CSV table of C-alpha atoms in Angstrom, one decimal:
chain,number,residue,atom,x,y,z
A,134,MET,CA,26.3,59.9,16.4
A,135,ASN,CA,28.0,59.7,19.8
A,136,ARG,CA,27.5,56.0,19.8
A,137,LEU,CA,29.1,55.8,16.3
A,138,LEU,CA,32.0,57.9,17.4
A,139,ALA,CA,32.4,55.8,20.5
A,140,CYS,CA,32.4,52.5,18.4
A,141,ALA,CA,34.9,53.9,16.1
A,142,LEU,CA,37.1,54.9,19.0
A,143,CYS,CA,36.6,51.5,20.5
A,144,LEU,CA,37.5,49.8,17.4
A,145,ALA,CA,40.7,52.1,16.9
A,146,VAL,CA,41.7,51.1,20.5
A,147,ILE,CA,41.4,47.4,19.7
A,148,VAL,CA,42.9,47.3,16.1
A,149,LEU,CA,45.8,49.8,16.8
A,150,PRO,CA,47.4,47.7,19.4
A,151,LEU,CA,47.0,44.6,17.2
A,152,ALA,CA,48.7,46.4,14.3
A,153,CYS,CA,51.6,47.5,16.6
A,154,SER,CA,51.7,44.4,18.7
A,155,PRO,CA,55.0,43.1,19.8
A,156,LYS,CA,54.3,39.7,18.2
A,157,GLN,CA,54.2,41.4,14.7
A,158,THR,CA,57.2,43.6,15.4
A,159,THR,CA,59.1,40.5,16.6
A,160,THR,CA,57.9,38.4,13.7
A,161,THR,CA,59.1,41.2,11.3
A,162,THR,CA,62.4,41.7,13.2
A,163,THR,CA,63.0,38.0,13.3
A,164,ASN,CA,62.3,37.6,9.6
A,165,SER,CA,64.5,40.4,8.6
A,166,SER,CA,67.4,39.3,10.9
A,167,GLN,CA,67.3,35.6,10.5
A,168,PRO,CA,68.9,35.5,7.1
A,169,ALA,CA,71.7,37.9,8.4
A,170,PRO,CA,73.2,35.5,11.0
A,171,THR,CA,72.9,32.7,8.5
A,172,GLU,CA,74.8,34.8,5.9
A,173,ALA,CA,77.3,35.9,8.6
A,174,LYS,CA,77.8,32.2,9.5
A,175,GLN,CA,78.4,31.3,5.9
A,176,SER,CA,80.6,34.3,5.3
A,177,SER,CA,82.8,33.8,8.3
A,178,ALA,CA,82.9,30.0,8.1
A,179,THR,CA,83.6,29.3,4.4
A,180,PRO,CA,85.9,32.2,3.4
A,181,GLU,CA,88.0,32.1,6.5
A,182,THR,CA,89.1,28.6,5.4
A,183,LYS,CA,89.3,29.2,1.7
A,184,LEU,CA,90.3,32.8,1.2
A,185,PRO,CA,93.8,32.7,2.5
A,186,THR,CA,94.8,30.0,0.1
A,187,GLN,CA,92.9,31.6,-2.8
A,188,ALA,CA,94.2,35.1,-2.2
A,189,GLY,CA,97.8,34.1,-2.9
A,190,GLU,CA,97.0,32.0,-6.0
A,191,ILE,CA,97.3,33.3,-9.4
A,192,GLN,CA,95.4,32.0,-12.4
A,193,PRO,CA,96.7,30.9,-15.9
A,194,GLY,CA,97.7,34.0,-17.8
A,195,GLN,CA,98.7,36.0,-14.7
A,196,ALA,CA,102.0,37.0,-13.3
A,197,SER,CA,102.8,38.8,-10.1
A,198,GLY,CA,106.0,40.6,-9.1
A,199,SER,CA,108.6,42.9,-10.6
A,200,PHE,CA,112.0,43.3,-12.0
A,201,THR,CA,114.4,46.3,-12.0
A,202,SER,CA,116.2,47.3,-15.1
A,203,ARG,CA,118.4,50.4,-15.4
A,204,GLY,CA,117.0,51.7,-12.0
A,205,GLU,CA,113.3,51.4,-13.3
A,206,THR,CA,111.0,48.9,-11.6
A,207,VAL,CA,108.5,47.1,-13.9
A,208,GLU,CA,105.4,45.4,-12.4
A,209,LEU,CA,104.5,42.2,-14.2
A,210,LYS,CA,100.9,41.1,-14.5
A,211,TYR,CA,100.5,38.8,-17.6
A,212,ALA,CA,102.1,35.5,-18.4
A,213,TYR,CA,102.3,33.7,-21.8
A,214,ALA,CA,104.1,30.4,-22.8
A,215,GLY,CA,104.6,28.4,-25.9
A,216,ARG,CA,107.3,26.4,-27.7
A,217,ALA,CA,109.7,28.2,-30.1
A,218,GLU,CA,113.3,27.7,-31.4
A,219,ARG,CA,115.9,29.4,-29.4
A,220,PHE,CA,119.7,28.7,-29.5
A,221,GLY,CA,119.2,26.2,-32.2
A,222,THR,CA,116.8,24.0,-30.2
A,223,GLU,CA,113.0,23.8,-29.6
A,224,SER,CA,112.5,25.3,-26.1
A,225,LEU,CA,109.8,26.3,-23.8
A,226,VAL,CA,109.4,30.2,-23.9
A,227,VAL,CA,107.7,32.1,-21.1
A,228,LEU,CA,106.9,35.8,-21.4
A,229,LEU,CA,105.9,37.9,-18.4
A,230,THR,CA,104.8,41.3,-19.3
A,231,ASP,CA,103.5,44.6,-17.8
A,232,GLN,CA,100.7,44.9,-20.5
A,233,PRO,CA,98.6,42.4,-22.2
A,234,ILE,CA,99.6,41.0,-25.5
A,235,PRO,CA,96.7,40.9,-28.0
A,236,PRO,CA,95.4,37.3,-28.4
A,237,GLU,CA,96.1,37.4,-32.2
A,238,ALA,CA,99.8,38.4,-31.5
A,239,VAL,CA,100.7,35.9,-28.8
A,240,ALA,CA,102.0,33.1,-31.2
A,241,GLU,CA,104.3,35.6,-33.0
A,242,GLU,CA,105.5,37.2,-29.8
A,243,ILE,CA,106.5,33.8,-28.4
A,244,LYS,CA,108.3,33.1,-31.7
A,245,SER,CA,110.1,36.3,-32.2
A,246,THR,CA,109.2,38.9,-29.5
A,247,PRO,CA,108.4,41.9,-31.8
A,248,LEU,CA,106.4,43.8,-29.2
A,249,LEU,CA,109.1,43.3,-26.5
A,250,GLU,CA,112.0,44.1,-28.8
A,251,GLY,CA,110.1,47.1,-30.2
A,252,ASN,CA,109.6,48.5,-26.8
A,253,LYS,CA,105.9,48.5,-27.0
A,254,ILE,CA,105.6,46.2,-23.9
A,255,ARG,CA,108.1,45.6,-21.1
A,256,GLY,CA,108.8,42.2,-19.5
A,257,LEU,CA,110.9,39.2,-19.0
A,258,GLU,CA,111.6,36.5,-21.6
A,259,TYR,CA,112.5,33.0,-20.3
A,260,VAL,CA,113.8,30.1,-22.4
A,261,ILE,CA,113.7,26.9,-20.4
A,262,ASP,CA,115.2,23.6,-21.6
A,263,GLU,CA,116.2,20.3,-19.8
A,264,ASN,CA,119.4,21.7,-18.2
A,265,SER,CA,119.3,25.4,-18.2
A,266,MET,CA,117.3,28.6,-18.0
A,267,TRP,CA,118.0,31.8,-19.8
A,268,VAL,CA,116.3,35.2,-19.0
A,269,ARG,CA,116.3,38.5,-20.9
A,270,TYR,CA,115.1,41.8,-19.7
A,271,HIS,CA,113.0,44.0,-22.1
A,272,PRO,CA,113.7,46.8,-23.0
A,273,SER,CA,117.3,46.8,-21.5
A,274,GLN,CA,118.3,43.5,-23.2
A,275,TYR,CA,120.3,42.4,-20.2
A,276,GLN,CA,120.6,38.7,-20.2
A,277,GLU,CA,121.4,35.8,-17.8
A,278,SER,CA,121.7,32.1,-18.1
A,279,SER,CA,122.2,29.5,-15.5
A,280,SER,CA,121.9,25.8,-14.8
A,281,ASN,CA,119.4,26.7,-12.1
A,282,LYS,CA,115.7,26.1,-12.7
A,283,LEU,CA,112.9,28.2,-11.4
A,284,LYS,CA,111.7,27.6,-8.0
A,285,GLU,CA,108.3,25.7,-7.7
A,286,TYR,CA,108.7,25.0,-11.4
A,287,LYS,CA,106.0,22.6,-12.7
A,288,LEU,CA,104.9,21.8,-16.2
A,289,GLU,CA,101.6,19.8,-16.2
A,290,ASN,CA,98.7,19.6,-18.6
A,291,ASN,CA,100.0,22.4,-20.8
A,292,VAL,CA,100.2,24.7,-17.8
A,293,VAL,CA,103.6,26.0,-16.7
A,294,ARG,CA,104.2,27.6,-13.3
A,295,GLY,CA,107.2,28.9,-11.5
A,296,VAL,CA,108.8,31.3,-9.2
A,297,ASP,CA,112.0,33.3,-9.8
A,298,ASP,CA,113.6,35.2,-7.0
A,299,ASN,CA,116.9,36.7,-8.0
A,300,ASP,CA,118.6,39.4,-6.0
A,301,GLY,CA,120.7,40.5,-9.0
A,302,ASP,CA,123.9,39.2,-7.6
A,303,LEU,CA,125.4,38.5,-11.1
A,304,SER,CA,124.8,42.2,-12.0
A,305,ASN,CA,125.9,43.8,-8.7
A,306,GLY,CA,122.3,44.3,-7.7
A,307,ARG,CA,121.3,46.2,-10.8
A,308,TYR,CA,119.0,43.6,-12.3
A,309,PRO,CA,117.0,42.0,-9.6
A,310,ARG,CA,113.8,40.1,-10.2
A,311,SER,CA,111.0,38.6,-8.1
A,312,VAL,CA,108.1,36.9,-10.0
A,313,LYS,CA,105.6,34.2,-9.8
A,314,PHE,CA,103.5,33.1,-12.9
A,315,VAL,CA,101.1,30.6,-14.3
A,316,ALA,CA,100.8,30.3,-18.0
A,317,THR,CA,99.0,28.0,-20.5
A,318,ILE,CA,101.2,26.8,-23.3
A,319,VAL,CA,99.8,28.1,-26.7
A,320,LYS,CA,100.1,25.9,-29.7
């Protein structure tokens, strides 16, 4: 029995160090830590070059910025565009809103703005043609027109984009706006 106990003790002395050997610990540590540096390299290399350009970009259907009307600032998040008759001519209409327009209502909203005029949503309504731009604030109904186009204005592949920075100088600063948008033209 003493021999059996001595053999078991001997075996424990031999097996236990092997189970806890630095080689296994190193292997385990190396295996668990190897993916982390690789992931860290991927995270730090790829996004550092791509994130700054993607962070400022907005996607079709999105707007960013705000306008002030009657002392109230309205944040704009959604962008819609289509063709409709305004001022007796077929024009490009761009709607920037604080709330989404239901998909089934977009065409009618571009045509006659029932949600904006009914004060159900707030936003800016742009009418853009070859030589001018007109903008109306909803719900105040304040309007401006000018021969100036939007900054960074581009219409390409049924997508319209632009930037409008206006300090409200025509209205003594009461109706400033600063917006950026990208909208797909609905048919």
